[in-house]
Coordinates of C-alpha atoms and ligand atoms in Angstrom, one line a residue:
X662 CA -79.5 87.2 -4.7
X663 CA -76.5 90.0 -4.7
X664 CA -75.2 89.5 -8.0
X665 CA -78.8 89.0 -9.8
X666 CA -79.9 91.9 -8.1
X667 CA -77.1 94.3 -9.2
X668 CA -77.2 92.8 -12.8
X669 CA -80.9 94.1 -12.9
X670 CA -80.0 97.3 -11.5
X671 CA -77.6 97.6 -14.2
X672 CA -79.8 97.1 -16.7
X673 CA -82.4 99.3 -15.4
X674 CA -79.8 102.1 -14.7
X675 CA -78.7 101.8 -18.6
X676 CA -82.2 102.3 -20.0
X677 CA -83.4 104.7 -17.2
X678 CA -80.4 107.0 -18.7
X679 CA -81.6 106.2 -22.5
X680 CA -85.5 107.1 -21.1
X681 CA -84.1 110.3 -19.3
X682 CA -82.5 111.0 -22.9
X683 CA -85.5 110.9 -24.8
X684 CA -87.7 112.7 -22.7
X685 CA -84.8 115.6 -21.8
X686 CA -84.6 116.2 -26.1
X687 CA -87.4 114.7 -27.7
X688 CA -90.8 115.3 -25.0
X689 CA -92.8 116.3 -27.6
X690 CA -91.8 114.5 -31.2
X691 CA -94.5 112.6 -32.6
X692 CA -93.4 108.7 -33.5
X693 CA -96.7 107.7 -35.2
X694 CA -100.3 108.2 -35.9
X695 CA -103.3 106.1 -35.4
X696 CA -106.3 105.4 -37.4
X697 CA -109.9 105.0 -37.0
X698 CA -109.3 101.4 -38.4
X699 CA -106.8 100.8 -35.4
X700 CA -109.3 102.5 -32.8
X701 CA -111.8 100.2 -33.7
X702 CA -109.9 97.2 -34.6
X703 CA -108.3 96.4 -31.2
X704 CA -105.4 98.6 -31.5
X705 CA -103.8 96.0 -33.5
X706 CA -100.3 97.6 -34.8
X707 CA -100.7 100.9 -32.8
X708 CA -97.4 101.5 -31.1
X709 CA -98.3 102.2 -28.0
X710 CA -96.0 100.9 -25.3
X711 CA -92.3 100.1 -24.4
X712 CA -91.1 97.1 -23.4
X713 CA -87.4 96.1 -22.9
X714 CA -88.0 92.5 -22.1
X715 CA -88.4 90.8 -25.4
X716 CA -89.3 92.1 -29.1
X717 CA -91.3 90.2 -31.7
X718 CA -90.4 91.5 -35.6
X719 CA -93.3 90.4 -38.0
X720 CA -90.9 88.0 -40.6
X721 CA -88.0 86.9 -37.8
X722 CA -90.2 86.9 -34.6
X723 CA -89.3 86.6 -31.1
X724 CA -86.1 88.6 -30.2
X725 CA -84.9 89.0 -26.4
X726 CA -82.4 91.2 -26.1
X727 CA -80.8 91.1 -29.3
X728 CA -81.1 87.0 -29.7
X729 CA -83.4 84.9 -31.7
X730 CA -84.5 81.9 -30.9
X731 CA -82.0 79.8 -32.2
X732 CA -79.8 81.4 -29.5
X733 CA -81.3 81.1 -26.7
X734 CA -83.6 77.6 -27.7
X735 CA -80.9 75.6 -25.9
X736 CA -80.8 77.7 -22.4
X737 CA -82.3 76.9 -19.4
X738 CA -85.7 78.9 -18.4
X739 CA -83.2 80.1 -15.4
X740 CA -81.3 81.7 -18.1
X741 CA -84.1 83.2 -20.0
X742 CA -85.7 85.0 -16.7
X743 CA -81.6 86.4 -16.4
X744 CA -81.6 87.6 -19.6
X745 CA -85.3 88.5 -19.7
X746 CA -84.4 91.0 -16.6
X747 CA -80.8 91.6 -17.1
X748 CA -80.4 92.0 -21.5
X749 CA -77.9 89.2 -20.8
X750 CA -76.8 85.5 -19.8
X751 CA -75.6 84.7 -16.8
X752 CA -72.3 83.7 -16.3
X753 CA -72.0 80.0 -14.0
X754 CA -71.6 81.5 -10.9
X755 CA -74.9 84.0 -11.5
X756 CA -76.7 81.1 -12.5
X757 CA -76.0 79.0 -9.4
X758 CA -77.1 82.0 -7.1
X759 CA -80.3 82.1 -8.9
X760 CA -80.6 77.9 -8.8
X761 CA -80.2 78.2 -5.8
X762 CA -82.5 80.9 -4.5
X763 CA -85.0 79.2 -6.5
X764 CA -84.5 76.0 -5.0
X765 CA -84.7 77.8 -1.5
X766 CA -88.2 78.8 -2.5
X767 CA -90.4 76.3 -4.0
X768 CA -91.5 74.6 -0.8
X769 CA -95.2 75.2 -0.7
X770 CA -96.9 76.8 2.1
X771 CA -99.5 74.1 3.8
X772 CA -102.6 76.5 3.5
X773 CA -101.8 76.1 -0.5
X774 CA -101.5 72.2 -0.6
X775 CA -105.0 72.4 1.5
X776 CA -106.3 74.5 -0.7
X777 CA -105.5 72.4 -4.0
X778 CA -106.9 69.6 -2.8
X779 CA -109.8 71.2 -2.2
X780 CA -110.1 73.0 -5.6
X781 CA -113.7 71.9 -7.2
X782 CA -112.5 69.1 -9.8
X783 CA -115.3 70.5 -12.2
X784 CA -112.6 73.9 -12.6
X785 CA -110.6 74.1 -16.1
X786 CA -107.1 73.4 -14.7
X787 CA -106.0 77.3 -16.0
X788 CA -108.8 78.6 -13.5
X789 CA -107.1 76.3 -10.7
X790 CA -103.7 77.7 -11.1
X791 CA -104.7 81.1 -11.7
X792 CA -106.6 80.5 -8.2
X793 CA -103.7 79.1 -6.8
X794 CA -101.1 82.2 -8.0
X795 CA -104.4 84.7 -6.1
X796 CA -104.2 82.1 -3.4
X797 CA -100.4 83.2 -2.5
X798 CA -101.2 86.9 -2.4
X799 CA -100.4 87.2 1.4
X800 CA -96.9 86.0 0.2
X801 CA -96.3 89.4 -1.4
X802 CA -93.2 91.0 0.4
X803 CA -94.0 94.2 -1.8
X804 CA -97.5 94.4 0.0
X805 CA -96.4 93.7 3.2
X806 CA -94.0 96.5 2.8
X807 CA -95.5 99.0 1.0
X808 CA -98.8 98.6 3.7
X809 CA -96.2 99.4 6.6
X810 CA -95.2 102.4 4.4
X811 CA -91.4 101.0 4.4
X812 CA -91.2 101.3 0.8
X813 CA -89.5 104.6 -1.4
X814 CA -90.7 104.6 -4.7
X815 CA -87.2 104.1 -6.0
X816 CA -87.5 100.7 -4.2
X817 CA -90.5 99.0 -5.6
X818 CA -88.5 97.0 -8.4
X819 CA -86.6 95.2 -5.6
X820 CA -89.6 93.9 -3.9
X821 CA -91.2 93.0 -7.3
X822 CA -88.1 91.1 -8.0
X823 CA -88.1 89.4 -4.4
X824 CA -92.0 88.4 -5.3
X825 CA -91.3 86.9 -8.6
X826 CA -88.1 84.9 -7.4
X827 CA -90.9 83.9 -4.7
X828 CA -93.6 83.0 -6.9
X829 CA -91.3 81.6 -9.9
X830 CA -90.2 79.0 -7.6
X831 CA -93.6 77.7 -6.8
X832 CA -95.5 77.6 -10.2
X833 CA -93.9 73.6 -11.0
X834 CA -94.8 72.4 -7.7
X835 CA -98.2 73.7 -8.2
X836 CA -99.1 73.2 -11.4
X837 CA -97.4 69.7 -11.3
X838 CA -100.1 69.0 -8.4
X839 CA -103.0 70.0 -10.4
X840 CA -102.1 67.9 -12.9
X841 CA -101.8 64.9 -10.6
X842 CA -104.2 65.4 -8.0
X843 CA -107.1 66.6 -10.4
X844 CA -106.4 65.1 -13.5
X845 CA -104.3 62.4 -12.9
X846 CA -106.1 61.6 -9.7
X847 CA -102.6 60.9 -8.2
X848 CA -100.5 61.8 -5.4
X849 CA -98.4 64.5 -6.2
X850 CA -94.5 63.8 -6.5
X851 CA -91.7 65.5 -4.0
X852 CA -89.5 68.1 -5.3
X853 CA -86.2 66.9 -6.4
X854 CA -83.7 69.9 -5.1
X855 CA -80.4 68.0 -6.9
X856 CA -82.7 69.0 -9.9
X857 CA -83.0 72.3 -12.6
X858 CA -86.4 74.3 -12.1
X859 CA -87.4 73.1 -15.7
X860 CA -86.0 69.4 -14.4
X861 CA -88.4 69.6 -11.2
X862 CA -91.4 70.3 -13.0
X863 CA -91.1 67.6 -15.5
X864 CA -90.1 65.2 -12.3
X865 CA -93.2 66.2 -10.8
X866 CA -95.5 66.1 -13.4
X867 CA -94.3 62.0 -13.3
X868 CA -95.7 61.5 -17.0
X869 CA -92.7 60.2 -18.5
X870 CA -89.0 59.4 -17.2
X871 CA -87.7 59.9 -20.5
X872 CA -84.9 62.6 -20.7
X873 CA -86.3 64.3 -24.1
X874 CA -88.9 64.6 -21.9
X875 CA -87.1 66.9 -19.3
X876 CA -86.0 68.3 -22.9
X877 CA -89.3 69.2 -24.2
X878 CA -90.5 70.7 -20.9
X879 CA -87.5 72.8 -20.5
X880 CA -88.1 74.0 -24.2
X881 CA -91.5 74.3 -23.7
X882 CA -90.6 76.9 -20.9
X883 CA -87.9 78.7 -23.0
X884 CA -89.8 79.1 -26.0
X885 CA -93.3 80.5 -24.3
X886 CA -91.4 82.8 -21.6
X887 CA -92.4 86.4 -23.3
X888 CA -93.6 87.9 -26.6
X889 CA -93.0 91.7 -26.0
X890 CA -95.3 93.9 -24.2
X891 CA -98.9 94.1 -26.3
X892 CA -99.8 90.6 -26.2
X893 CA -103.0 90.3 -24.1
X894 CA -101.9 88.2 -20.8
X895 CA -98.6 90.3 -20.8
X896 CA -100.3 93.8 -21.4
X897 CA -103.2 92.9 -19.0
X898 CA -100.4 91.6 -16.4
X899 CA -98.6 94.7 -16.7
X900 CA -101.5 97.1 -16.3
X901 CA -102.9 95.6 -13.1
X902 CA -99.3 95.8 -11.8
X903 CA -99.3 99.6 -12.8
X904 CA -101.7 100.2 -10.1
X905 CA -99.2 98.8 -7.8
X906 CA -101.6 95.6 -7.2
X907 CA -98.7 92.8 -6.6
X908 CA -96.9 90.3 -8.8
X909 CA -99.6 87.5 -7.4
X910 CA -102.4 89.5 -8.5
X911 CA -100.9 91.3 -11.7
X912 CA -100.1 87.4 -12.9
X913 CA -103.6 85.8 -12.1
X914 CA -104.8 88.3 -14.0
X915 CA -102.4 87.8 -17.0
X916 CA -103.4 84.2 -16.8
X917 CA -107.5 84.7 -17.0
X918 CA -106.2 86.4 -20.6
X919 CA -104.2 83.7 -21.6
X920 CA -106.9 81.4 -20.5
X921 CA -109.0 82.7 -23.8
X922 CA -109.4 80.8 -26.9
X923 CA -107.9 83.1 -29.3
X924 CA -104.7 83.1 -27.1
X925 CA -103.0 80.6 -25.1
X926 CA -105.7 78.3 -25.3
X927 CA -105.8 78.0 -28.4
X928 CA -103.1 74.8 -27.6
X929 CA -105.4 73.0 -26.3
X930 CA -108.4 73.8 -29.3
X931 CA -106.0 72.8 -31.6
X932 CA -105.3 69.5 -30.1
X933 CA -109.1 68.9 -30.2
X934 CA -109.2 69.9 -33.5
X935 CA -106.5 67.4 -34.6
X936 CA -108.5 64.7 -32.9
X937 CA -111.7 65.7 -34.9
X938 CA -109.9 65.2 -37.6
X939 CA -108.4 61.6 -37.1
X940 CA -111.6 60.3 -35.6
X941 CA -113.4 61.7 -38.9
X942 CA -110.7 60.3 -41.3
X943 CA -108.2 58.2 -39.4
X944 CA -104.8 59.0 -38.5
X945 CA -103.6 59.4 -41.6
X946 CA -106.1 61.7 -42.9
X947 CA -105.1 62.9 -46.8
X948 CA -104.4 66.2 -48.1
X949 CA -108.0 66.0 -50.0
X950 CA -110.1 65.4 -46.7
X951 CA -108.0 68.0 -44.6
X952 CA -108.6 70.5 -47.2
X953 CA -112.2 69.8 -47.3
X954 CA -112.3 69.8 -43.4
X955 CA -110.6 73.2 -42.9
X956 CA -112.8 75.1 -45.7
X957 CA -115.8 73.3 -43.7
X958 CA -115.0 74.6 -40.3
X959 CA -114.6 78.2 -42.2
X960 CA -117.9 78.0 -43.6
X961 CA -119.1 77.1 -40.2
X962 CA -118.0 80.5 -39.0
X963 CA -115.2 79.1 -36.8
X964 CA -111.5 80.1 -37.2
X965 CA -108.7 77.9 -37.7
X966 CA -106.9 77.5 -34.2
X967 CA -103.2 77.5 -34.7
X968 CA -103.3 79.8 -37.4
X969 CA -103.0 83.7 -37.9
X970 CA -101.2 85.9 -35.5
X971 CA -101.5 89.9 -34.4
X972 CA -97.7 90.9 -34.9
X973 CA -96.1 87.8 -36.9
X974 CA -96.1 87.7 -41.2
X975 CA -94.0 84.5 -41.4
X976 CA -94.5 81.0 -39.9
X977 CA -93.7 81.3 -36.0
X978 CA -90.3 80.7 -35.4
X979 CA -91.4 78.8 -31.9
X980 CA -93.3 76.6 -34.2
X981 CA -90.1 75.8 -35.8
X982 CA -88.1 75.2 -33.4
X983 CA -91.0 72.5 -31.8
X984 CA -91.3 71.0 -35.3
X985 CA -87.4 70.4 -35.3
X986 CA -87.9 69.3 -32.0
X987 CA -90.8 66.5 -33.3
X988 CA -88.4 65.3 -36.0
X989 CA -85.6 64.6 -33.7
X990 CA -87.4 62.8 -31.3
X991 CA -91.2 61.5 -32.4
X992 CA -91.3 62.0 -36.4
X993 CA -93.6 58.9 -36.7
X994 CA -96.1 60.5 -34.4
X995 CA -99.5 60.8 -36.5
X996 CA -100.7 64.2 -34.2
X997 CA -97.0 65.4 -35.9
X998 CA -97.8 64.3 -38.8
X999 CA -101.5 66.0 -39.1
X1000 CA -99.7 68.9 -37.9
X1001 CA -97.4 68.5 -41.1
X1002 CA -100.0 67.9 -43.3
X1003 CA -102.2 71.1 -41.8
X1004 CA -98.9 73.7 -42.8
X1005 CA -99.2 72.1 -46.0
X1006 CA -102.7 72.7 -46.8
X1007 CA -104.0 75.8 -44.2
X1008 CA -101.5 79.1 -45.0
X1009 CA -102.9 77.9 -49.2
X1010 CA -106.5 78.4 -47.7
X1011 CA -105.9 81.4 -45.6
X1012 CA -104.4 83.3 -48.1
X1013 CA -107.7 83.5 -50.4
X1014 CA -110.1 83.8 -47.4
X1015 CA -112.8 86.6 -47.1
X1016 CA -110.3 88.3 -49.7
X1017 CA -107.1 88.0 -48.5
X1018 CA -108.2 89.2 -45.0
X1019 CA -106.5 87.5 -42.7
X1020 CA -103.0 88.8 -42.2
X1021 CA -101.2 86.3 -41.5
X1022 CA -102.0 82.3 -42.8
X1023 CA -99.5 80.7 -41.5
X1024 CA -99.0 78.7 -37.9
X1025 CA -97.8 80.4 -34.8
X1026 CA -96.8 78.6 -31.9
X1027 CA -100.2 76.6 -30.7
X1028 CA -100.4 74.4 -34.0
X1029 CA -97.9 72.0 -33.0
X1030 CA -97.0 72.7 -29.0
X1031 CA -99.6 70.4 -27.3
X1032 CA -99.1 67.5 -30.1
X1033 CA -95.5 67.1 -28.6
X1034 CA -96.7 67.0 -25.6
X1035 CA -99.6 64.7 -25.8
X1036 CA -96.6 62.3 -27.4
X1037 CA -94.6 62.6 -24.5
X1038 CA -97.9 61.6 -22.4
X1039 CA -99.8 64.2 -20.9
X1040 CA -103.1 63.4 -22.4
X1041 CA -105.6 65.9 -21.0
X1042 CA -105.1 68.8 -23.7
X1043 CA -106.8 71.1 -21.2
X1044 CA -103.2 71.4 -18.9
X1045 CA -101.8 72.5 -21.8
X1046 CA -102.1 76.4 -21.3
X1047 CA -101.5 75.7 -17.8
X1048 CA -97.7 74.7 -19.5
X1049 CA -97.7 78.3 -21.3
X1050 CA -98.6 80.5 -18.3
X1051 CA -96.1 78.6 -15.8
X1052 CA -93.6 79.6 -18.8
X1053 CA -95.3 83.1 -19.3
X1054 CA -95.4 83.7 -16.1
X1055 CA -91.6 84.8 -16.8
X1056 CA -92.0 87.3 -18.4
X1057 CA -95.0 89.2 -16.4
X1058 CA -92.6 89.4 -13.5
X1059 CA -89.6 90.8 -16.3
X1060 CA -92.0 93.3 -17.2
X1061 CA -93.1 94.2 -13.8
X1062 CA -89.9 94.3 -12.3
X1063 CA -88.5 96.7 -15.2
X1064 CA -91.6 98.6 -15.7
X1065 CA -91.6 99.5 -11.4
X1066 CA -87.3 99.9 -11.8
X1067 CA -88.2 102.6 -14.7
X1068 CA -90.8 104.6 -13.1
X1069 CA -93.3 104.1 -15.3
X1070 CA -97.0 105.4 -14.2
X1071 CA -99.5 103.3 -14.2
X1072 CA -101.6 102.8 -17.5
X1073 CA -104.5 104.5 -18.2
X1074 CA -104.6 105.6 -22.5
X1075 CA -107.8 107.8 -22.9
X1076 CA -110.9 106.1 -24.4
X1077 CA -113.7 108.1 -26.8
X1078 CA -117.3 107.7 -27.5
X1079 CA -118.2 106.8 -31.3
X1080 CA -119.6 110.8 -31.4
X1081 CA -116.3 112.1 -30.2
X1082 CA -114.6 110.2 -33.3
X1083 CA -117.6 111.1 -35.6
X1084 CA -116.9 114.7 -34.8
X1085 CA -113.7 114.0 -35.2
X1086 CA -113.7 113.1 -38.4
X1087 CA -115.9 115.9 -40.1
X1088 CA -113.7 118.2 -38.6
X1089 CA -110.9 116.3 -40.1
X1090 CA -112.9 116.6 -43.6
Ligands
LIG1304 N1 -108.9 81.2 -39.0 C1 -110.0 81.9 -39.5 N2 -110.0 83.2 -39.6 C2 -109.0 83.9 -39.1 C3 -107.8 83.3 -38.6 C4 -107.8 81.9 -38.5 N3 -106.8 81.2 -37.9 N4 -106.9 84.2 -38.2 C5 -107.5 85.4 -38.5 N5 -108.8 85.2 -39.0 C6 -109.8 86.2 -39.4 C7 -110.1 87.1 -38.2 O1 -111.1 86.4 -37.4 C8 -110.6 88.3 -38.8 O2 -112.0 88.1 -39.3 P1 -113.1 89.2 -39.2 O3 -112.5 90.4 -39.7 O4 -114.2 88.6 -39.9 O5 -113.3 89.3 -37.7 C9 -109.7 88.5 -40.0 O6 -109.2 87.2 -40.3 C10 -108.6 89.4 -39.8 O7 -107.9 89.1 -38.6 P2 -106.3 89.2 -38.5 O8 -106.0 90.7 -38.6 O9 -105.6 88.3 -39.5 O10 -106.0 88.6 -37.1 P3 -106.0 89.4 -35.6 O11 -104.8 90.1 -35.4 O12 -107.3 90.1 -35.4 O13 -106.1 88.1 -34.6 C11 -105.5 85.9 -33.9 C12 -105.0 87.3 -34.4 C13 -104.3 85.1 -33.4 C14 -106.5 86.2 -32.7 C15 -106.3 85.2 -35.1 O14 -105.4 85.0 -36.1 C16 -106.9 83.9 -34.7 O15 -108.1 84.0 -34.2 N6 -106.2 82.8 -34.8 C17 -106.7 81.5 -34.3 C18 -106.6 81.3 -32.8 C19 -105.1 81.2 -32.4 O16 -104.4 80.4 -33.0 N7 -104.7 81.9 -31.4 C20 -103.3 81.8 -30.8 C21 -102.4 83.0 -31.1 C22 -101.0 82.8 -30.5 N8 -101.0 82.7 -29.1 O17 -100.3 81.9 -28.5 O18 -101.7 83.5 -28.4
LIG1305 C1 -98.0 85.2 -27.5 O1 -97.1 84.4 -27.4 O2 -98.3 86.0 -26.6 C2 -98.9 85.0 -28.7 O3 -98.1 84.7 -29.8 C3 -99.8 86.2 -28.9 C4 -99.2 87.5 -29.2 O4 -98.0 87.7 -29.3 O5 -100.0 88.4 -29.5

């Protein structure tokens, strides 16, 4: 893994000279403020951290390095982890290392296969991969080494790089046998090394031999790899890594977030909620009745999955790219055309709701991901966020690996009690 390794080392040499920079001239300049509304409200656009992996802007959303989507929409999810790591592409022969080193390390360890066939079938398939990621710990060659005190601190990236090569390798083998084994009830399918890593896992997953298949899973993987540093499966990755707790824990953990409703679940709620619809109206439910549905669920308290986002303004670009996607390859599918319909009628309702509250009406990248999907055959909507945190689980390990490479401590921001902030405030008065 030479050349991938010295690539990273470039990059992390570049911005540990633009870090050294800052704090050599500017140690003590204030960048921003924070208010008692952001305190309260879940920090939500308090900058607060740095993170070189990706960038999200509010109206032209995911940027990594400086591309947009429709740069990198066509790569490999190879390529992506390069560039996620790196700030650039690989060239042919840099991507055939990393091919290959991946290739070298997706065999699964027998203790694992035992141990995913004895997962209790009741589990929600995110809890059996997260389980699976914690069941691999023992794999981490940064704990190994750091426990035999072999490790300078100046090291730690490279063994954080060797565990997420490690670990990378084996997420489509295992998440392609929870799908079979416990949902399918299947035998799980061999590993294909002639194969891509995106390829494999669509091989394995056995759902559908059709190459826009293998198309929409490596998209899929591109589109959902990272989404900057704040997002809560990232952010809670990155701060259980901080304590120097290893890739295999720091991304179990980033999965349990992702596993939440408001967040990378929220794929698999919104597929339910499309089938609400159609078994209430048909599939061809009409503007009218979609509108009257959506304002219902409202009134009922419940929020619109699919819809609203922390950082974006616009329409998610991901969701873009997946509806171009849909019209290329499945426009007559009636999930994709709910989905259409639903754009048309939500961001109208949003807008107005509780008084112009919500900050953001229109879809982000959950309203339309799992419909593609359930088209291309994988029916049980709850592997769906399985699908986002094999592709997430990219960019923990970027972020770790850069985070360790540029010395950063581990993360511990200072929390108040409501009479420190009351006090506060009158002596702010
Ligand atoms: N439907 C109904 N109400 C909403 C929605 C929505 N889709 N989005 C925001 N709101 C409400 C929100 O609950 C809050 O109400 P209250 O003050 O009564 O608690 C109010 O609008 C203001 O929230 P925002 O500042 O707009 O949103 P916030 O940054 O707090 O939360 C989400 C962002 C994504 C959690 C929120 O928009 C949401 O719950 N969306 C639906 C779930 C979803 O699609 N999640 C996936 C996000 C993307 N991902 O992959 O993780
Ligand atoms: C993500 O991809 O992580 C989501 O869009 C949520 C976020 O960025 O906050």
């Amino acid at each position: 893994m030479e050349q991938f390794k010295n690539n990273v080392k470039k990059r992390i040499d570049y911005l540990g000279m633009e870090i050294a920079w800052m704090l050599r001239e500017h140690p003590n300049t204030v960048v921003g403020e924070v208010s008692v509304k952001q305190l309260l409200g879940g920090m939500r656009g308090l900058t607060a951290l740095v993170c070189n992996t990706s960038y999200v802007d509010p109206y032209r959303g995911l940027f990594i390095s400086d591309y947009a989507i429709p740069e990198f929409e066509d790569k490999l999810p190879e390529e992506i982890f390069y560039l996620l790591c790196t700030g650039k592409f690989p060239s042919e022969t840099e991507l055939a290392e990393l091919r290959e080193e991946l290739g070298f390390r997706a065999e699964l360890p027998d203790y694992l296969w035992t141990f995913i066939r004895q997962l209790p079938p009741h589990l929600h398939p995110m809890t059996m991969f997260s389980l699976c990621v914690l069941a691999l710990e023992g794999e981490s060659v940064f704990k190994q080494k750091y426990e035999a005190g072999e490790l300078a601190k100046s090291e730690y990236w490279e063994y954080m790089l060797e565990d997420a090569v490690n670990l990378l390798a084996k997420l489509p083998a295992i998440a392609a046998a929870i799908y079979r084994i416990h949902l399918l009830r299947e035998e799980p399918i061999d590993y294909r090394p002639s194969l891509d890593w995106g390829s494999n896992l669509a091989h394995m997953l056995g759902v559908n031999p059709e190459l826009s298949f293998a198309e929409l899973v490596r998209l899929y993987m591109v589109l959902h790899c990272d989404h900057e540093g704040g997002n809560v499966s990232a952010f809670t990755s990155r701060v259980v890594n901080s304590a120097l707790s290893n890739l295999y824990y720091a991304t179990s953990a980033g999965l349990n977030g992702l596993a939440g409703p408001l967040h990378g679940l929220a794929n698999q709620v919104c597929l339910r909620f499309i089938r609400g619809i159609h078994e209430r109206f048909g599939e061809s439910p009409s503007t009218d009745q979609l509108d009257a549905f959506v304002r219902e669920e409202l009134d009922a308290g419940r929020v619109i999955p699919g819809y609203g986002h922390a950082v974006l303004r616009v329409t998610d670009p991901r969701f873009t790219a997946f509806m171009e996607f849909g019209n290329r390859h499945c426009p007559n599918s009636p999930y994709l055309q709910t989905v259409k319909k639903l754009y048309y009628v939500v961001p109208n309702i949003l807008k107005t709701y509780k008084g112009g509250k919500v900050a953001n009406p229109y879809p982000n990248v959950d309203a339309i991901s799992g419909t593609l999907l359930y088209q291309y055959g994988i029916s049980h909507f709850d592997f769906y966020t399985v699908m986002f945190g094999i592709s997430r689980t990219f960019g923990f390990c970027a972020q770790s690996i850069m985070a360790l490479g540029l010395n950063q401590p581990i993360i511990r921001p200072k929390s108040v009690t409501n009479k420190w902030l009351m006090d506060a405030l009158e002596r702010a008065e």
